[in-house]
């Protein structure tokens, strides 16, 4: 079955998992090595996790690293990585200039195999979580986006429609419905260990099942220098809700095949998307 990945009705994808640090150069080097490994495996699309370029010691670190769209060392390196590896690169999230000088947009950028930036999505839903042990408030340093993200890529004369969302977005099913029918939802994330342990897999599988599409997530997975612990478990889930690949913890990558035939099979035997009333 080695030749399956060459079938034009199939797309080979890779998801990178990282344990990012406060050092942007170090993180970019790690990301580059893992994308190279994805390319060597034959991946045509590679995904990086949320905050892949910077997991700061404090939340304001990302404000100091922000870039204007289309310029800056992080974006230049990402374009080069996509070009050198001849693949589509869904670049997790990086900090872009926001309207407030004290905040950033937490943004996914997509680069094509020529190194051209072809899509952008600014995270809409901002995470807030409070216990006696943990506290997170993304809205303190992040400005929310307001436009759902998706794109269509054409490989070997076949169109693949991809949805773009980020981490906490996963809890808001209306966002995915608004994007319409896609072949795969791509979800870079940095789920906390606490919430990930309870909700991560079930939410990914639910989004796949209800939208009858693949879900490819790219996660942070380990203990960071800022003492934050992320859940990991980068995953590829098929349209029937089956987990095809899962990397529990640490840096690495998963790969898998998206199949148009599998999408058709699931949507024809249980045409739930056609049965919708609202």
Coordinates of C-alpha atoms in Angstrom, one line a residue:
X1 CA 0.0 0.0 0.0
X2 CA 3.0 2.3 -0.2
X3 CA 1.7 4.0 -3.3
X4 CA -1.5 5.1 -1.7
X5 CA -0.1 8.5 -0.8
X6 CA 0.5 9.2 -4.6
X7 CA -3.2 8.8 -5.3
X8 CA -4.6 12.2 -6.4
X9 CA -7.7 11.7 -4.2
X10 CA -5.4 11.6 -1.2
X11 CA -3.4 14.2 0.6
X12 CA -0.5 13.5 3.0
X13 CA -0.4 15.8 6.0
X14 CA 1.9 16.2 9.0
X15 CA 1.3 17.8 12.3
X16 CA 4.3 19.1 14.4
X17 CA 4.3 18.9 18.2
X18 CA 6.6 21.2 20.2
X19 CA 7.5 22.2 23.7
X20 CA 8.3 25.8 22.8
X21 CA 10.7 28.0 24.9
X22 CA 11.2 31.8 25.4
X23 CA 13.9 31.7 22.7
X24 CA 12.5 32.5 19.3
X25 CA 15.6 31.4 17.3
X26 CA 15.7 28.1 19.1
X27 CA 12.0 27.4 18.5
X28 CA 12.3 28.3 14.8
X29 CA 15.2 25.9 14.5
X30 CA 13.2 23.1 16.1
X31 CA 10.2 23.8 13.9
X32 CA 12.4 23.8 10.8
X33 CA 13.9 20.4 11.7
X34 CA 10.5 18.9 12.2
X35 CA 9.0 20.4 9.0
X36 CA 12.0 18.9 7.1
X37 CA 11.2 15.5 8.6
X38 CA 7.6 16.0 7.5
X39 CA 8.7 16.8 4.0
X40 CA 11.0 13.7 3.9
X41 CA 8.0 11.6 4.8
X42 CA 6.2 12.9 1.8
X43 CA 3.9 15.4 3.5
X44 CA 2.3 18.0 1.3
X45 CA 0.9 20.0 4.2
X46 CA 2.6 20.6 7.5
X47 CA 1.1 22.3 10.6
X48 CA 2.9 24.0 13.5
X49 CA 1.3 24.4 17.0
X50 CA 0.0 27.6 18.6
X51 CA 2.8 29.7 20.1
X52 CA 5.3 27.6 18.2
X53 CA 7.7 30.6 17.9
X54 CA 7.5 31.8 21.5
X55 CA 6.3 30.5 24.8
X56 CA 7.4 33.5 26.9
X57 CA 8.3 33.6 30.6
X58 CA 5.5 36.2 30.9
X59 CA 2.5 37.0 28.7
X60 CA 3.8 40.3 27.6
X61 CA 6.9 38.7 25.9
X62 CA 4.8 38.1 22.8
X63 CA 3.9 41.8 22.5
X64 CA 7.6 42.7 22.3
X65 CA 8.0 40.0 19.5
X66 CA 5.1 41.1 17.4
X67 CA 5.5 41.7 13.6
X68 CA 3.6 43.6 11.0
X69 CA 1.9 41.4 8.4
X70 CA 4.3 40.7 5.6
X71 CA 7.5 41.7 7.3
X72 CA 9.7 40.4 10.1
X73 CA 12.2 37.7 10.9
X74 CA 9.6 35.1 12.0
X75 CA 7.6 35.4 8.8
X76 CA 10.7 35.5 6.6
X77 CA 11.9 32.2 8.1
X78 CA 8.5 30.6 7.7
X79 CA 8.4 31.5 4.0
X80 CA 11.8 30.1 3.6
X81 CA 10.9 26.8 5.4
X82 CA 7.8 26.4 3.1
X83 CA 9.9 27.1 0.0
X84 CA 12.8 24.9 0.9
X85 CA 10.6 22.0 1.8
X86 CA 8.1 22.4 -1.2
X87 CA 5.0 22.1 1.0
X88 CA 2.1 24.1 2.3
X89 CA 3.0 25.3 5.8
X90 CA 0.2 26.2 8.3
X91 CA 2.2 28.2 10.7
X92 CA 0.6 27.7 14.1
X93 CA 0.3 31.1 15.6
X94 CA 2.6 34.1 15.7
X95 CA 2.2 37.5 17.2
X96 CA 1.1 40.2 14.8
X97 CA 0.6 43.9 15.3
X98 CA -2.9 44.7 16.8
X99 CA -4.8 48.0 17.0
X100 CA -3.7 48.3 20.7
X101 CA 0.0 48.9 21.3
X102 CA -0.1 46.6 24.3
X103 CA -1.7 43.6 22.5
X104 CA -1.1 41.3 19.6
X105 CA -3.3 39.3 17.2
X106 CA -2.7 35.6 17.7
X107 CA -2.5 34.7 14.0
X108 CA -2.2 31.6 11.9
X109 CA -0.5 32.3 8.5
X110 CA -0.4 29.8 5.7
X111 CA 2.5 29.7 3.2
X112 CA 2.4 27.9 -0.2
X113 CA 5.3 25.8 -1.6
X114 CA 6.7 28.9 -3.2
X115 CA 7.0 30.7 0.1
X116 CA 4.1 33.0 -0.6
X117 CA 1.7 33.8 2.3
X118 CA -1.8 32.8 1.0
X119 CA -4.1 32.8 4.1
X120 CA -4.5 34.3 7.5
X121 CA -6.7 33.7 10.5
X122 CA -6.7 35.8 13.7
X123 CA -7.9 33.8 16.8
X124 CA -11.5 34.8 17.6
X125 CA -12.1 33.1 21.0
X126 CA -9.8 34.1 23.8
X127 CA -9.1 31.7 26.6
X128 CA -9.8 32.5 30.2
X129 CA -9.4 30.0 33.0
X130 CA -9.1 30.4 36.8
X131 CA -8.5 28.0 39.6
X132 CA -6.5 28.2 42.9
X133 CA -3.5 26.8 41.1
X134 CA -3.8 28.2 37.6
X135 CA -4.9 31.5 35.9
X136 CA -5.0 32.4 32.2
X137 CA -6.4 35.5 30.6
X138 CA -5.5 35.8 26.9
X139 CA -7.6 39.0 26.5
X140 CA -5.0 40.8 28.6
X141 CA -2.4 40.6 25.8
X142 CA -4.4 39.4 22.8
X143 CA -6.9 41.2 20.6
X144 CA -9.6 39.0 19.3
X145 CA -10.1 38.4 15.5
X146 CA -13.6 38.6 14.0
X147 CA -13.5 36.6 10.7
X148 CA -13.6 32.8 10.3
X149 CA -10.6 31.4 8.4
X150 CA -10.5 28.9 5.6
X151 CA -8.7 28.3 2.3
X152 CA -8.7 26.0 -0.7
X153 CA -5.5 24.5 -2.0
X154 CA -5.2 22.7 -5.3
X155 CA -2.8 19.7 -5.5
X156 CA -2.7 17.6 -8.7
X157 CA -5.9 19.3 -10.0
X158 CA -7.8 18.3 -6.8
X159 CA -9.2 21.0 -4.5
X160 CA -8.8 20.6 -0.7
X161 CA -10.8 23.0 1.5
X162 CA -9.2 23.5 4.8
X163 CA -10.8 25.2 7.9
X164 CA -8.5 27.3 10.2
X165 CA -9.2 27.7 13.9
X166 CA -7.1 27.9 17.0
X167 CA -7.1 26.1 20.4
X168 CA -10.0 27.6 22.5
X169 CA -12.1 28.0 19.3
X170 CA -12.5 24.2 19.5
X171 CA -15.2 24.7 22.2
X172 CA -17.5 26.8 19.9
X173 CA -19.2 24.5 17.3
X174 CA -21.0 27.4 15.7
X175 CA -17.7 28.7 14.3
X176 CA -17.2 25.4 12.5
X177 CA -20.7 25.3 11.1
X178 CA -20.2 28.9 9.8
X179 CA -17.2 27.8 7.7
X180 CA -19.4 25.3 5.8
X181 CA -18.2 22.0 4.4
X182 CA -14.5 21.4 4.5
X183 CA -12.2 18.4 3.9
X184 CA -10.2 19.0 7.1
X185 CA -10.2 21.4 10.0
X186 CA -6.7 22.4 11.0
X187 CA -6.4 23.3 14.7
X188 CA -3.0 24.6 16.2
X189 CA -3.3 24.6 20.0
X190 CA -1.6 24.9 23.3
X191 CA -4.2 23.3 25.6
X192 CA -3.4 23.3 29.3
X193 CA -2.7 19.9 30.8
X194 CA -5.7 20.4 33.1
X195 CA -8.3 21.0 30.5
X196 CA -6.7 18.9 27.8
X197 CA -6.8 15.8 30.0
X198 CA -10.6 16.2 30.3
X199 CA -11.8 17.6 27.0
X200 CA -9.2 17.7 24.2
X201 CA -9.8 14.3 22.5
X202 CA -13.6 14.4 22.9
X203 CA -13.8 17.9 21.4
X204 CA -11.6 17.0 18.4
X205 CA -13.6 13.9 17.7
X206 CA -16.9 15.7 18.1
X207 CA -15.9 18.4 15.6
X208 CA -14.9 15.7 13.2
X209 CA -18.1 13.6 13.6
X210 CA -20.5 16.5 13.4
X211 CA -18.8 18.2 10.4
X212 CA -18.0 14.8 8.7
X213 CA -14.5 15.9 8.0
X214 CA -10.9 15.2 9.1
X215 CA -9.5 17.2 12.0
X216 CA -5.8 17.7 12.2
X217 CA -4.5 19.3 15.4
X218 CA -1.0 20.4 16.2
X219 CA -0.2 20.9 19.9
X220 CA 2.3 22.1 22.5
X221 CA 3.0 19.1 24.7
X222 CA 5.2 19.3 27.8
X223 CA 6.5 21.4 30.6
X224 CA 7.7 24.8 29.5
X225 CA 10.3 27.0 31.1
X226 CA 7.5 29.3 32.3
X227 CA 6.3 26.3 34.3
X228 CA 3.2 26.0 32.2
X229 CA 2.3 22.4 31.3
X230 CA 0.6 21.7 28.0
X231 CA -1.4 18.6 27.1
X232 CA 0.1 17.6 23.8
X233 CA -1.7 14.7 21.9
X234 CA -1.4 16.2 18.4
X235 CA -4.0 14.2 16.6
X236 CA -5.4 13.3 13.2
X237 CA -9.1 12.2 13.4
X238 CA -11.1 10.9 10.5
X239 CA -14.7 11.9 9.5
X240 CA -16.1 8.9 11.4
X241 CA -14.4 10.1 14.6
X242 CA -11.6 7.5 14.6
X243 CA -8.3 8.7 15.9
X244 CA -5.8 7.8 13.2
X245 CA -2.7 9.2 14.9
X246 CA -1.8 10.6 18.3
X247 CA 1.5 11.9 19.7
X248 CA 1.2 12.0 23.5
X249 CA 4.0 14.3 24.6
X250 CA 7.2 16.0 23.7
X251 CA 8.6 17.3 20.4
X252 CA 7.9 15.2 17.2
X253 CA 5.4 14.8 14.5
X254 CA 2.5 12.7 13.2
X255 CA 1.6 12.0 9.6
X256 CA -1.5 10.7 7.9
X257 CA -3.5 10.5 4.7
X258 CA -6.7 12.5 4.0
X259 CA -8.9 10.6 1.6
X260 CA -11.6 12.0 -0.6
X261 CA -13.1 8.5 -0.9
X262 CA -13.4 8.3 2.9
X263 CA -15.1 11.7 3.0
X264 CA -17.6 10.5 0.4
X265 CA -18.2 7.2 2.1
X266 CA -19.1 8.8 5.5
X267 CA -21.2 11.5 4.0
X268 CA -23.2 9.1 1.7
X269 CA -23.9 6.4 4.3
X270 CA -25.0 9.0 7.0
X271 CA -25.9 12.2 5.1
X272 CA -26.2 14.3 8.3
X273 CA -25.0 17.5 6.7
X274 CA -27.9 17.2 4.3
X275 CA -30.4 16.5 7.1
X276 CA -29.7 19.8 8.9
X277 CA -32.8 21.9 9.7
X278 CA -31.2 25.0 11.2

